[in-house]
C-alpha cells in the first residue's frame, strides 16, 4: 500500500467532513457552500468573466426530461449562488433522511490525489497549476429519501465524485449519481413512460 501523503489525507478528510455535514442536520445546506466548495473568484480588470472550471459547481446527473419535476437534475449549477440554489431546489422537492451509516468512515473514501478530470473535448477541465484542480474522491452513500409533494419514501445508494480541489482541499465540482427513476416515481406519482 502506498504511503498516505499530506495532500491525499487533506482531500480524504475534507470530503469526509463535507459528506458528514450533509447528514448532521445542524447546518443549513446552502451554508456549506462557502465552507466546503471553492470560492467564486472575482473577475479582474483584465477578464470580463471567470471560466466555469474556476467556479464551484454541482451536477446531479439525470435525464433531461426529468428536470420539470426534479429541478435539481440534469443541470450544472455554476457559482456559489447557483450552488446554494441547488440545495433550495433539492430541499423543495426531496427530503434527505440520512443515518449514522449513510457514509463510510474516512478510509472508505477512495482518493486519487493526482487524478485529473477531462472534459468533452478531451482536455483537462482544470489548468495544471500545481496541485490546484487535481484530485478526485469517490464515495458511495446510502440514505432514505422522501418526496415533499407525495410523502413517498425509498431507500437508495448513490455515488459522489468530488473533484477540482483547491490547495485548501475545498471542492471544485460535486457530482451526484442517484436513482432518478425512484425520485421521479415518488414525486410525480407514476412511472415515467417516455
Short mmCIF file of N, CA and C in Angstrom, two decimals:
data_model
loop_
_atom_site.label_atom_id
_atom_site.label_comp_id
_atom_site.label_asym_id
_atom_site.label_seq_id
_atom_site.Cartn_x
_atom_site.Cartn_y
_atom_site.Cartn_z
N UNK A 1 0.85 -1.17 0.00
CA UNK A 1 0.00 0.00 0.00
C UNK A 1 0.90 1.24 0.00
N UNK A 2 0.56 2.19 -0.86
CA UNK A 2 1.33 3.43 -0.95
C UNK A 2 1.13 4.27 0.31
N UNK A 3 2.18 4.97 0.73
CA UNK A 3 2.03 5.83 1.92
C UNK A 3 1.05 6.95 1.64
N UNK A 4 0.38 7.39 2.70
CA UNK A 4 -0.57 8.48 2.58
C UNK A 4 0.18 9.81 2.61
N UNK A 5 -0.01 10.61 1.58
CA UNK A 5 0.64 11.91 1.50
C UNK A 5 -0.23 12.95 2.20
N UNK A 6 0.34 14.09 2.56
CA UNK A 6 -0.48 15.15 3.18
C UNK A 6 -1.65 15.58 2.28
N UNK A 7 -1.43 15.65 0.98
CA UNK A 7 -2.50 16.07 0.05
C UNK A 7 -3.63 15.03 0.06
N UNK A 8 -3.29 13.76 -0.02
CA UNK A 8 -4.30 12.71 -0.02
C UNK A 8 -5.10 12.75 1.29
N UNK A 9 -4.42 12.91 2.39
CA UNK A 9 -5.08 12.98 3.70
C UNK A 9 -6.02 14.19 3.77
N UNK A 10 -5.58 15.32 3.23
CA UNK A 10 -6.41 16.54 3.20
C UNK A 10 -7.68 16.30 2.40
N UNK A 11 -7.56 15.75 1.18
CA UNK A 11 -8.73 15.52 0.33
C UNK A 11 -9.69 14.53 0.99
N UNK A 12 -9.13 13.49 1.59
CA UNK A 12 -9.96 12.49 2.27
C UNK A 12 -10.68 13.11 3.46
N UNK A 13 -9.96 13.86 4.25
CA UNK A 13 -10.54 14.47 5.45
C UNK A 13 -11.62 15.49 5.10
N UNK A 14 -11.34 16.37 4.14
CA UNK A 14 -12.31 17.39 3.74
C UNK A 14 -13.56 16.76 3.14
N UNK A 15 -13.37 15.73 2.30
CA UNK A 15 -14.51 15.06 1.67
C UNK A 15 -15.37 14.35 2.71
N UNK A 16 -14.73 13.69 3.64
CA UNK A 16 -15.43 13.00 4.71
C UNK A 16 -16.22 14.01 5.55
N UNK A 17 -15.58 15.10 5.91
CA UNK A 17 -16.24 16.15 6.70
C UNK A 17 -17.44 16.74 5.95
N UNK A 18 -17.27 17.00 4.66
CA UNK A 18 -18.35 17.54 3.84
C UNK A 18 -19.55 16.59 3.82
N UNK A 19 -19.30 15.32 3.53
CA UNK A 19 -20.40 14.36 3.45
C UNK A 19 -21.11 14.20 4.79
N UNK A 20 -20.35 14.16 5.86
CA UNK A 20 -20.98 14.02 7.17
C UNK A 20 -21.72 15.30 7.59
N UNK A 21 -21.29 16.44 7.09
CA UNK A 21 -22.03 17.68 7.39
C UNK A 21 -23.40 17.65 6.71
N UNK A 22 -23.51 16.95 5.59
CA UNK A 22 -24.81 16.82 4.92
C UNK A 22 -25.78 15.99 5.74
N UNK A 23 -25.26 15.08 6.55
CA UNK A 23 -26.11 14.18 7.32
C UNK A 23 -26.42 14.68 8.72
N UNK A 24 -25.70 15.71 9.18
CA UNK A 24 -25.83 16.13 10.58
C UNK A 24 -27.15 16.82 10.89
N UNK A 25 -27.74 17.48 9.91
CA UNK A 25 -28.99 18.18 10.14
C UNK A 25 -28.84 19.46 10.96
N UNK A 26 -27.60 19.81 11.32
CA UNK A 26 -27.40 21.00 12.14
C UNK A 26 -27.06 22.23 11.30
N UNK A 27 -26.80 22.03 10.02
CA UNK A 27 -26.42 23.15 9.15
C UNK A 27 -27.49 23.38 8.09
N UNK A 28 -27.67 24.62 7.71
CA UNK A 28 -28.44 24.92 6.53
C UNK A 28 -27.54 24.49 5.37
N UNK A 29 -27.98 23.57 4.51
CA UNK A 29 -27.09 23.06 3.47
C UNK A 29 -26.44 24.15 2.61
N UNK A 30 -27.16 25.24 2.32
CA UNK A 30 -26.55 26.28 1.49
C UNK A 30 -25.42 27.00 2.23
N UNK A 31 -25.39 26.90 3.57
CA UNK A 31 -24.27 27.47 4.32
C UNK A 31 -22.99 26.65 4.15
N UNK A 32 -23.15 25.41 3.66
CA UNK A 32 -21.99 24.55 3.44
C UNK A 32 -21.20 24.98 2.21
N UNK A 33 -21.85 25.68 1.28
CA UNK A 33 -21.20 26.08 0.03
C UNK A 33 -19.93 26.89 0.30
N UNK A 34 -19.97 27.97 1.08
CA UNK A 34 -18.74 28.74 1.27
C UNK A 34 -17.68 28.00 2.10
N UNK A 35 -18.10 27.04 2.89
CA UNK A 35 -17.14 26.34 3.74
C UNK A 35 -16.42 25.21 3.01
N UNK A 36 -17.15 24.45 2.18
CA UNK A 36 -16.58 23.25 1.57
C UNK A 36 -16.29 23.37 0.08
N UNK A 37 -16.93 24.30 -0.61
CA UNK A 37 -16.70 24.44 -2.05
C UNK A 37 -15.75 25.61 -2.31
N UNK A 38 -15.03 25.53 -3.44
CA UNK A 38 -14.09 26.61 -3.77
C UNK A 38 -14.86 27.92 -3.87
N UNK A 39 -14.22 29.03 -3.55
CA UNK A 39 -14.93 30.32 -3.64
C UNK A 39 -15.06 30.77 -5.09
N UNK A 40 -16.05 31.60 -5.32
CA UNK A 40 -16.21 32.22 -6.63
C UNK A 40 -15.11 33.26 -6.80
N UNK A 41 -14.22 33.12 -7.79
CA UNK A 41 -13.21 34.15 -7.99
C UNK A 41 -13.85 35.40 -8.58
N UNK A 42 -13.26 36.52 -8.30
CA UNK A 42 -13.76 37.78 -8.85
C UNK A 42 -13.09 38.06 -10.18
N UNK A 43 -13.87 38.54 -11.15
CA UNK A 43 -13.23 38.95 -12.40
C UNK A 43 -12.26 40.10 -12.12
N UNK A 44 -11.20 40.16 -12.88
CA UNK A 44 -10.25 41.26 -12.73
C UNK A 44 -10.51 42.28 -13.81
N UNK A 45 -9.75 43.36 -13.78
CA UNK A 45 -9.92 44.37 -14.82
C UNK A 45 -9.48 43.84 -16.18
N UNK A 46 -8.77 42.69 -16.18
CA UNK A 46 -8.29 42.12 -17.44
C UNK A 46 -9.20 41.03 -17.97
N UNK A 47 -10.11 40.53 -17.14
CA UNK A 47 -11.02 39.48 -17.59
C UNK A 47 -12.45 39.88 -17.27
N UNK A 48 -13.31 39.76 -18.24
CA UNK A 48 -14.71 40.12 -18.03
C UNK A 48 -15.46 39.02 -17.28
N UNK A 49 -14.99 37.80 -17.40
CA UNK A 49 -15.67 36.69 -16.72
C UNK A 49 -14.63 35.67 -16.26
N UNK A 50 -15.10 34.75 -15.47
CA UNK A 50 -14.25 33.70 -14.92
C UNK A 50 -14.69 32.39 -15.55
N UNK A 51 -13.75 31.56 -16.02
CA UNK A 51 -14.16 30.27 -16.59
C UNK A 51 -14.92 29.42 -15.56
N UNK A 52 -15.90 28.66 -16.04
CA UNK A 52 -16.71 27.82 -15.14
C UNK A 52 -15.85 26.88 -14.31
N UNK A 53 -14.74 26.38 -14.87
CA UNK A 53 -13.89 25.43 -14.15
C UNK A 53 -13.23 26.06 -12.93
N UNK A 54 -13.24 27.36 -12.82
CA UNK A 54 -12.66 28.04 -11.65
C UNK A 54 -13.72 28.48 -10.66
N UNK A 55 -14.96 28.06 -10.90
CA UNK A 55 -16.06 28.41 -10.02
C UNK A 55 -16.62 27.14 -9.40
N UNK A 56 -17.23 27.20 -8.22
CA UNK A 56 -17.81 25.99 -7.63
C UNK A 56 -18.96 25.49 -8.49
N UNK A 57 -19.06 24.16 -8.57
CA UNK A 57 -20.10 23.56 -9.43
C UNK A 57 -20.71 22.34 -8.74
N UNK A 58 -22.01 22.14 -8.97
CA UNK A 58 -22.72 20.95 -8.52
C UNK A 58 -23.50 20.42 -9.71
N UNK A 59 -23.38 19.12 -9.97
CA UNK A 59 -24.14 18.47 -11.03
C UNK A 59 -24.75 17.20 -10.48
N UNK A 60 -26.07 17.11 -10.47
CA UNK A 60 -26.72 15.84 -10.17
C UNK A 60 -27.20 15.29 -11.51
N UNK A 61 -26.55 14.23 -11.92
CA UNK A 61 -26.80 13.66 -13.24
C UNK A 61 -28.17 13.00 -13.30
N UNK A 62 -28.80 13.13 -14.45
CA UNK A 62 -30.10 12.52 -14.67
C UNK A 62 -30.58 12.87 -16.06
N UNK A 63 -31.67 12.26 -16.48
CA UNK A 63 -32.19 12.53 -17.82
C UNK A 63 -32.77 13.94 -17.92
N UNK A 64 -32.58 14.58 -19.05
CA UNK A 64 -33.02 15.97 -19.24
C UNK A 64 -34.52 16.14 -19.03
N UNK A 65 -35.30 15.11 -19.41
CA UNK A 65 -36.75 15.23 -19.33
C UNK A 65 -37.26 15.26 -17.90
N UNK A 66 -36.43 14.87 -16.95
CA UNK A 66 -36.88 14.83 -15.55
C UNK A 66 -36.86 16.19 -14.87
N UNK A 67 -36.20 17.16 -15.49
CA UNK A 67 -35.97 18.46 -14.87
C UNK A 67 -37.27 19.21 -14.55
N UNK A 68 -38.34 18.95 -15.26
CA UNK A 68 -39.60 19.66 -15.00
C UNK A 68 -40.14 19.35 -13.59
N UNK A 69 -39.96 18.11 -13.12
CA UNK A 69 -40.45 17.72 -11.80
C UNK A 69 -39.33 17.55 -10.77
N UNK A 70 -38.12 17.37 -11.25
CA UNK A 70 -36.95 17.22 -10.40
C UNK A 70 -35.96 18.31 -10.81
N UNK A 71 -36.21 19.56 -10.41
CA UNK A 71 -35.47 20.71 -10.95
C UNK A 71 -34.00 20.80 -10.55
N UNK A 72 -33.53 19.89 -9.76
CA UNK A 72 -32.12 19.86 -9.37
C UNK A 72 -31.32 18.90 -10.25
N UNK A 73 -32.00 18.18 -11.15
CA UNK A 73 -31.34 17.18 -12.00
C UNK A 73 -30.99 17.73 -13.37
N UNK A 74 -30.00 17.09 -13.99
CA UNK A 74 -29.66 17.33 -15.40
C UNK A 74 -29.30 18.78 -15.68
N UNK A 75 -28.65 19.40 -14.71
CA UNK A 75 -28.25 20.80 -14.86
C UNK A 75 -27.00 21.01 -14.03
N UNK A 76 -26.04 21.75 -14.58
CA UNK A 76 -24.85 22.09 -13.81
C UNK A 76 -25.11 23.44 -13.14
N UNK A 77 -25.00 23.46 -11.83
CA UNK A 77 -25.14 24.69 -11.05
C UNK A 77 -23.74 25.27 -10.91
N UNK A 78 -23.50 26.45 -11.47
CA UNK A 78 -22.17 27.04 -11.53
C UNK A 78 -22.15 28.35 -10.75
N UNK A 79 -21.23 28.45 -9.80
CA UNK A 79 -21.10 29.64 -8.97
C UNK A 79 -21.73 29.42 -7.61
N UNK A 80 -21.29 30.17 -6.62
CA UNK A 80 -21.75 29.99 -5.25
C UNK A 80 -23.26 30.18 -5.11
N UNK A 81 -23.83 31.19 -5.75
CA UNK A 81 -25.27 31.43 -5.65
C UNK A 81 -26.06 30.29 -6.29
N UNK A 82 -25.59 29.82 -7.44
CA UNK A 82 -26.27 28.71 -8.11
C UNK A 82 -26.16 27.43 -7.29
N UNK A 83 -25.01 27.20 -6.67
CA UNK A 83 -24.84 26.01 -5.82
C UNK A 83 -25.79 26.07 -4.62
N UNK A 84 -25.97 27.24 -4.04
CA UNK A 84 -26.93 27.40 -2.95
C UNK A 84 -28.34 27.12 -3.47
N UNK A 85 -28.64 27.54 -4.71
CA UNK A 85 -29.94 27.29 -5.32
C UNK A 85 -30.18 25.79 -5.52
N UNK A 86 -29.13 25.03 -5.80
CA UNK A 86 -29.27 23.57 -5.91
C UNK A 86 -29.88 23.02 -4.63
N UNK A 87 -29.36 23.44 -3.48
CA UNK A 87 -29.87 22.95 -2.20
C UNK A 87 -31.32 23.36 -1.99
N UNK A 88 -31.70 24.56 -2.42
CA UNK A 88 -33.09 25.00 -2.29
C UNK A 88 -33.99 24.13 -3.15
N UNK A 89 -33.60 23.91 -4.41
CA UNK A 89 -34.42 23.10 -5.32
C UNK A 89 -34.55 21.66 -4.82
N UNK A 90 -33.42 21.11 -4.35
CA UNK A 90 -33.45 19.75 -3.82
C UNK A 90 -34.36 19.68 -2.60
N UNK A 91 -34.19 20.62 -1.67
CA UNK A 91 -34.98 20.62 -0.44
C UNK A 91 -36.46 20.88 -0.65
N UNK A 92 -36.80 21.62 -1.69
CA UNK A 92 -38.21 21.86 -2.02
C UNK A 92 -38.86 20.60 -2.60
N UNK A 93 -38.02 19.69 -3.11
CA UNK A 93 -38.53 18.51 -3.82
C UNK A 93 -38.42 17.24 -2.98
N UNK A 94 -37.25 17.06 -2.35
CA UNK A 94 -36.98 15.82 -1.61
C UNK A 94 -36.41 16.12 -0.24
N UNK A 95 -36.68 15.22 0.68
CA UNK A 95 -36.04 15.28 1.99
C UNK A 95 -35.01 14.17 2.02
N UNK A 96 -33.80 14.51 2.42
CA UNK A 96 -32.69 13.59 2.55
C UNK A 96 -32.69 13.10 4.00
N UNK A 97 -33.05 11.83 4.20
CA UNK A 97 -33.14 11.27 5.54
C UNK A 97 -31.92 10.38 5.76
N UNK A 98 -30.88 11.00 6.26
CA UNK A 98 -29.62 10.29 6.46
C UNK A 98 -29.61 9.58 7.80
N UNK A 99 -28.66 8.69 7.95
CA UNK A 99 -28.47 7.99 9.22
C UNK A 99 -26.98 7.91 9.49
N UNK A 100 -26.60 7.39 10.64
CA UNK A 100 -25.19 7.41 11.03
C UNK A 100 -24.29 6.61 10.10
N UNK A 101 -24.86 5.71 9.31
CA UNK A 101 -24.06 4.91 8.39
C UNK A 101 -24.29 5.33 6.93
N UNK A 102 -24.79 6.54 6.71
CA UNK A 102 -25.02 6.98 5.34
C UNK A 102 -23.72 7.06 4.54
N UNK A 103 -22.63 7.38 5.22
CA UNK A 103 -21.33 7.42 4.57
C UNK A 103 -20.35 6.58 5.38
N UNK A 104 -19.37 6.00 4.72
CA UNK A 104 -18.38 5.19 5.44
C UNK A 104 -17.42 6.07 6.23
N UNK A 105 -16.58 5.44 7.06
CA UNK A 105 -15.52 6.22 7.71
C UNK A 105 -14.57 6.76 6.64
N UNK A 106 -13.73 7.69 7.02
CA UNK A 106 -12.83 8.36 6.06
C UNK A 106 -12.07 7.36 5.18
N UNK A 107 -11.69 6.22 5.74
CA UNK A 107 -10.93 5.23 4.97
C UNK A 107 -11.74 4.65 3.82
N UNK A 108 -13.06 4.78 3.86
CA UNK A 108 -13.93 4.29 2.80
C UNK A 108 -14.09 5.25 1.64
N UNK A 109 -13.46 6.42 1.73
CA UNK A 109 -13.48 7.40 0.64
C UNK A 109 -12.28 7.11 -0.26
N UNK A 110 -12.53 6.84 -1.53
CA UNK A 110 -11.47 6.49 -2.46
C UNK A 110 -10.86 7.78 -3.00
N UNK A 111 -9.55 7.95 -2.80
CA UNK A 111 -8.87 9.19 -3.15
C UNK A 111 -7.76 8.92 -4.16
N UNK A 112 -7.76 9.70 -5.24
CA UNK A 112 -6.62 9.73 -6.16
C UNK A 112 -6.20 11.19 -6.22
N UNK A 113 -5.16 11.52 -5.50
CA UNK A 113 -4.75 12.92 -5.37
C UNK A 113 -4.20 13.51 -6.66
N UNK A 114 -3.79 12.67 -7.61
CA UNK A 114 -3.22 13.16 -8.87
C UNK A 114 -4.18 13.10 -10.04
N UNK A 115 -5.36 12.54 -9.83
CA UNK A 115 -6.33 12.39 -10.92
C UNK A 115 -6.74 13.75 -11.47
N UNK A 116 -6.97 13.78 -12.76
CA UNK A 116 -7.43 14.98 -13.45
C UNK A 116 -8.72 14.61 -14.19
N UNK A 117 -9.74 15.42 -14.07
CA UNK A 117 -10.99 15.20 -14.78
C UNK A 117 -10.88 15.84 -16.16
N UNK A 118 -11.27 15.08 -17.18
CA UNK A 118 -11.21 15.57 -18.55
C UNK A 118 -12.60 15.91 -19.05
N UNK A 119 -12.69 16.98 -19.83
CA UNK A 119 -13.97 17.42 -20.37
C UNK A 119 -14.32 16.74 -21.67
N UNK A 120 -15.39 17.19 -22.29
CA UNK A 120 -15.88 16.58 -23.53
C UNK A 120 -14.86 16.63 -24.65
N UNK A 121 -14.04 17.67 -24.69
CA UNK A 121 -13.06 17.81 -25.76
C UNK A 121 -11.76 17.07 -25.50
N UNK A 122 -11.72 16.27 -24.43
CA UNK A 122 -10.52 15.51 -24.13
C UNK A 122 -9.43 16.33 -23.45
N UNK A 123 -9.75 17.55 -23.05
CA UNK A 123 -8.80 18.42 -22.38
C UNK A 123 -9.08 18.42 -20.88
N UNK A 124 -8.04 18.59 -20.05
CA UNK A 124 -8.29 18.68 -18.61
C UNK A 124 -9.25 19.83 -18.30
N UNK A 125 -10.17 19.58 -17.39
CA UNK A 125 -11.15 20.61 -17.01
C UNK A 125 -10.44 21.75 -16.28
N UNK A 126 -9.41 21.41 -15.51
CA UNK A 126 -8.69 22.41 -14.73
C UNK A 126 -7.30 22.59 -15.31
N UNK A 127 -6.83 23.82 -15.32
CA UNK A 127 -5.46 24.09 -15.76
C UNK A 127 -4.50 23.47 -14.76
N UNK A 128 -3.37 23.00 -15.24
CA UNK A 128 -2.39 22.37 -14.35
C UNK A 128 -1.50 23.46 -13.76
N UNK A 129 -1.88 23.90 -12.58
CA UNK A 129 -1.07 24.92 -11.89
C UNK A 129 -0.70 24.40 -10.50
N UNK A 130 0.02 23.30 -10.51
CA UNK A 130 0.38 22.66 -9.25
C UNK A 130 -0.71 21.71 -8.83
N UNK A 131 -0.98 21.64 -7.54
CA UNK A 131 -1.98 20.68 -7.05
C UNK A 131 -3.40 21.19 -7.20
N UNK A 132 -3.59 22.50 -7.40
CA UNK A 132 -4.94 23.05 -7.54
C UNK A 132 -5.63 22.42 -8.74
N UNK A 133 -6.85 21.96 -8.55
CA UNK A 133 -7.61 21.35 -9.62
C UNK A 133 -7.39 19.85 -9.73
N UNK A 134 -6.36 19.35 -9.08
CA UNK A 134 -6.06 17.92 -9.14
C UNK A 134 -6.74 17.21 -7.98
N UNK A 135 -6.98 15.94 -8.20
CA UNK A 135 -7.54 15.10 -7.16
C UNK A 135 -9.00 14.78 -7.40
N UNK A 136 -9.34 13.51 -7.18
CA UNK A 136 -10.72 13.04 -7.28
C UNK A 136 -10.98 12.14 -6.08
N UNK A 137 -12.13 12.33 -5.46
CA UNK A 137 -12.57 11.49 -4.35
C UNK A 137 -13.93 10.92 -4.73
N UNK A 138 -14.08 9.61 -4.56
CA UNK A 138 -15.36 8.94 -4.82
C UNK A 138 -15.83 8.25 -3.55
N UNK A 139 -17.13 8.29 -3.35
CA UNK A 139 -17.70 7.62 -2.18
C UNK A 139 -19.14 7.20 -2.50
N UNK A 140 -19.52 6.06 -1.96
CA UNK A 140 -20.90 5.60 -2.07
C UNK A 140 -21.62 5.95 -0.77
N UNK A 141 -22.81 6.49 -0.92
CA UNK A 141 -23.64 6.80 0.24
C UNK A 141 -24.95 6.03 0.20
N UNK A 142 -25.61 5.99 1.33
CA UNK A 142 -26.91 5.31 1.44
C UNK A 142 -27.81 6.16 2.33
N UNK A 143 -29.05 6.30 1.91
CA UNK A 143 -29.99 7.08 2.71
C UNK A 143 -31.41 6.79 2.25
N UNK A 144 -32.35 7.31 3.02
CA UNK A 144 -33.75 7.28 2.65
C UNK A 144 -34.07 8.66 2.08
N UNK A 145 -34.90 8.70 1.07
CA UNK A 145 -35.37 9.96 0.50
C UNK A 145 -36.88 9.97 0.57
N UNK A 146 -37.44 11.17 0.70
CA UNK A 146 -38.88 11.33 0.82
C UNK A 146 -39.32 12.48 -0.08
N UNK A 147 -40.36 12.24 -0.87
CA UNK A 147 -40.93 13.28 -1.71
C UNK A 147 -41.65 14.29 -0.84
N UNK A 148 -41.35 15.56 -1.00
CA UNK A 148 -42.04 16.61 -0.25
C UNK A 148 -43.49 16.76 -0.72
N UNK A 149 -43.76 16.37 -1.96
CA UNK A 149 -45.10 16.51 -2.54
C UNK A 149 -46.02 15.35 -2.14
N UNK A 150 -45.52 14.12 -2.25
CA UNK A 150 -46.39 12.95 -2.05
C UNK A 150 -46.13 12.22 -0.73
N UNK A 151 -44.98 12.45 -0.10
CA UNK A 151 -44.61 11.75 1.12
C UNK A 151 -44.04 10.36 0.87
N UNK A 152 -44.01 9.93 -0.39
CA UNK A 152 -43.49 8.60 -0.71
C UNK A 152 -42.00 8.54 -0.40
N UNK A 153 -41.55 7.42 0.18
CA UNK A 153 -40.16 7.23 0.59
C UNK A 153 -39.54 6.05 -0.15
N UNK A 154 -38.22 6.08 -0.25
CA UNK A 154 -37.47 4.95 -0.76
C UNK A 154 -36.05 5.01 -0.22
N UNK A 155 -35.43 3.85 -0.13
CA UNK A 155 -34.02 3.74 0.26
C UNK A 155 -33.20 3.59 -1.00
N UNK A 156 -32.04 4.20 -1.00
CA UNK A 156 -31.18 4.04 -2.17
C UNK A 156 -29.72 4.23 -1.83
N UNK A 157 -28.91 3.76 -2.74
CA UNK A 157 -27.47 4.02 -2.72
C UNK A 157 -27.19 5.04 -3.80
N UNK A 158 -26.22 5.89 -3.58
CA UNK A 158 -25.86 6.92 -4.55
C UNK A 158 -24.35 7.08 -4.54
N UNK A 159 -23.84 7.75 -5.56
CA UNK A 159 -22.41 7.90 -5.72
C UNK A 159 -22.06 9.38 -5.85
N UNK A 160 -21.03 9.79 -5.12
CA UNK A 160 -20.50 11.15 -5.24
C UNK A 160 -19.10 11.08 -5.85
N UNK A 161 -18.84 12.00 -6.77
CA UNK A 161 -17.47 12.22 -7.26
C UNK A 161 -17.16 13.68 -6.97
N UNK A 162 -16.15 13.90 -6.15
CA UNK A 162 -15.71 15.23 -5.77
C UNK A 162 -14.38 15.47 -6.48
N UNK A 163 -14.25 16.63 -7.14
CA UNK A 163 -13.03 16.88 -7.91
C UNK A 163 -12.73 18.37 -7.97
N UNK A 164 -11.60 18.69 -8.59
CA UNK A 164 -11.22 20.10 -8.77
C UNK A 164 -10.89 20.80 -7.47
N UNK A 165 -10.26 20.10 -6.56
CA UNK A 165 -9.94 20.65 -5.24
C UNK A 165 -8.92 21.78 -5.33
N UNK A 166 -9.05 22.76 -4.45
CA UNK A 166 -8.03 23.81 -4.37
C UNK A 166 -6.97 23.39 -3.35
N UNK A 167 -6.04 24.29 -3.08
CA UNK A 167 -4.92 23.98 -2.18
C UNK A 167 -5.40 23.71 -0.75
N UNK A 168 -6.55 24.29 -0.37
CA UNK A 168 -7.09 24.10 0.98
C UNK A 168 -7.98 22.86 1.08
N UNK A 169 -8.15 22.14 -0.03
CA UNK A 169 -8.98 20.95 -0.02
C UNK A 169 -10.46 21.23 -0.23
N UNK A 170 -10.79 22.45 -0.68
CA UNK A 170 -12.20 22.76 -0.97
C UNK A 170 -12.55 22.18 -2.34
N UNK A 171 -13.79 21.75 -2.48
CA UNK A 171 -14.27 21.03 -3.65
C UNK A 171 -14.61 21.98 -4.78
N UNK A 172 -14.13 21.66 -5.99
CA UNK A 172 -14.46 22.44 -7.17
C UNK A 172 -15.74 21.96 -7.83
N UNK A 173 -15.92 20.64 -7.90
CA UNK A 173 -17.10 20.09 -8.57
C UNK A 173 -17.60 18.89 -7.78
N UNK A 174 -18.86 18.94 -7.38
CA UNK A 174 -19.53 17.85 -6.68
C UNK A 174 -20.53 17.26 -7.66
N UNK A 175 -20.30 15.99 -8.02
CA UNK A 175 -21.20 15.30 -8.94
C UNK A 175 -21.90 14.18 -8.19
N UNK A 176 -23.19 14.00 -8.52
CA UNK A 176 -24.03 13.02 -7.85
C UNK A 176 -24.68 12.13 -8.91
N UNK A 177 -24.61 10.82 -8.67
CA UNK A 177 -25.35 9.85 -9.46
C UNK A 177 -26.26 9.12 -8.48
N UNK A 178 -27.57 9.17 -8.73
CA UNK A 178 -28.53 8.57 -7.81
C UNK A 178 -29.65 7.91 -8.61
N UNK A 179 -30.62 7.36 -7.92
CA UNK A 179 -31.74 6.65 -8.53
C UNK A 179 -32.81 7.65 -8.95
N UNK A 180 -32.62 8.21 -10.12
CA UNK A 180 -33.53 9.26 -10.59
C UNK A 180 -34.94 8.74 -10.90
N UNK A 181 -35.05 7.48 -11.30
CA UNK A 181 -36.38 6.95 -11.61
C UNK A 181 -37.22 6.76 -10.34
N UNK A 182 -36.58 6.36 -9.25
CA UNK A 182 -37.33 6.27 -7.98
C UNK A 182 -37.76 7.66 -7.53
N UNK A 183 -36.89 8.65 -7.71
CA UNK A 183 -37.26 10.03 -7.36
C UNK A 183 -38.44 10.49 -8.22
N UNK A 184 -38.37 10.21 -9.51
CA UNK A 184 -39.46 10.59 -10.42
C UNK A 184 -40.77 9.95 -9.97
N UNK A 185 -40.74 8.66 -9.72
CA UNK A 185 -41.96 7.95 -9.32
C UNK A 185 -42.52 8.49 -8.01
N UNK A 186 -41.64 8.82 -7.06
CA UNK A 186 -42.10 9.33 -5.77
C UNK A 186 -42.69 10.73 -5.90
N UNK A 187 -42.09 11.57 -6.71
CA UNK A 187 -42.56 12.96 -6.84
C UNK A 187 -43.76 13.07 -7.75
N UNK A 188 -43.71 12.40 -8.90
CA UNK A 188 -44.78 12.50 -9.89
C UNK A 188 -45.93 11.56 -9.55
N UNK A 189 -45.61 10.45 -8.89
CA UNK A 189 -46.66 9.51 -8.51
C UNK A 189 -46.92 8.44 -9.54
N UNK A 190 -46.10 8.40 -10.57
CA UNK A 190 -46.25 7.36 -11.60
C UNK A 190 -44.91 7.06 -12.23
N UNK A 191 -44.81 5.93 -12.89
CA UNK A 191 -43.58 5.53 -13.55
C UNK A 191 -43.47 6.32 -14.86
N UNK A 192 -42.25 6.76 -15.18
CA UNK A 192 -42.04 7.50 -16.42
C UNK A 192 -42.29 6.59 -17.62
N UNK A 193 -43.04 7.08 -18.59
CA UNK A 193 -43.35 6.32 -19.79
C UNK A 193 -42.97 7.14 -21.01
N UNK A 194 -41.69 7.51 -21.11
CA UNK A 194 -41.15 8.35 -22.18
C UNK A 194 -41.47 7.89 -23.51
#
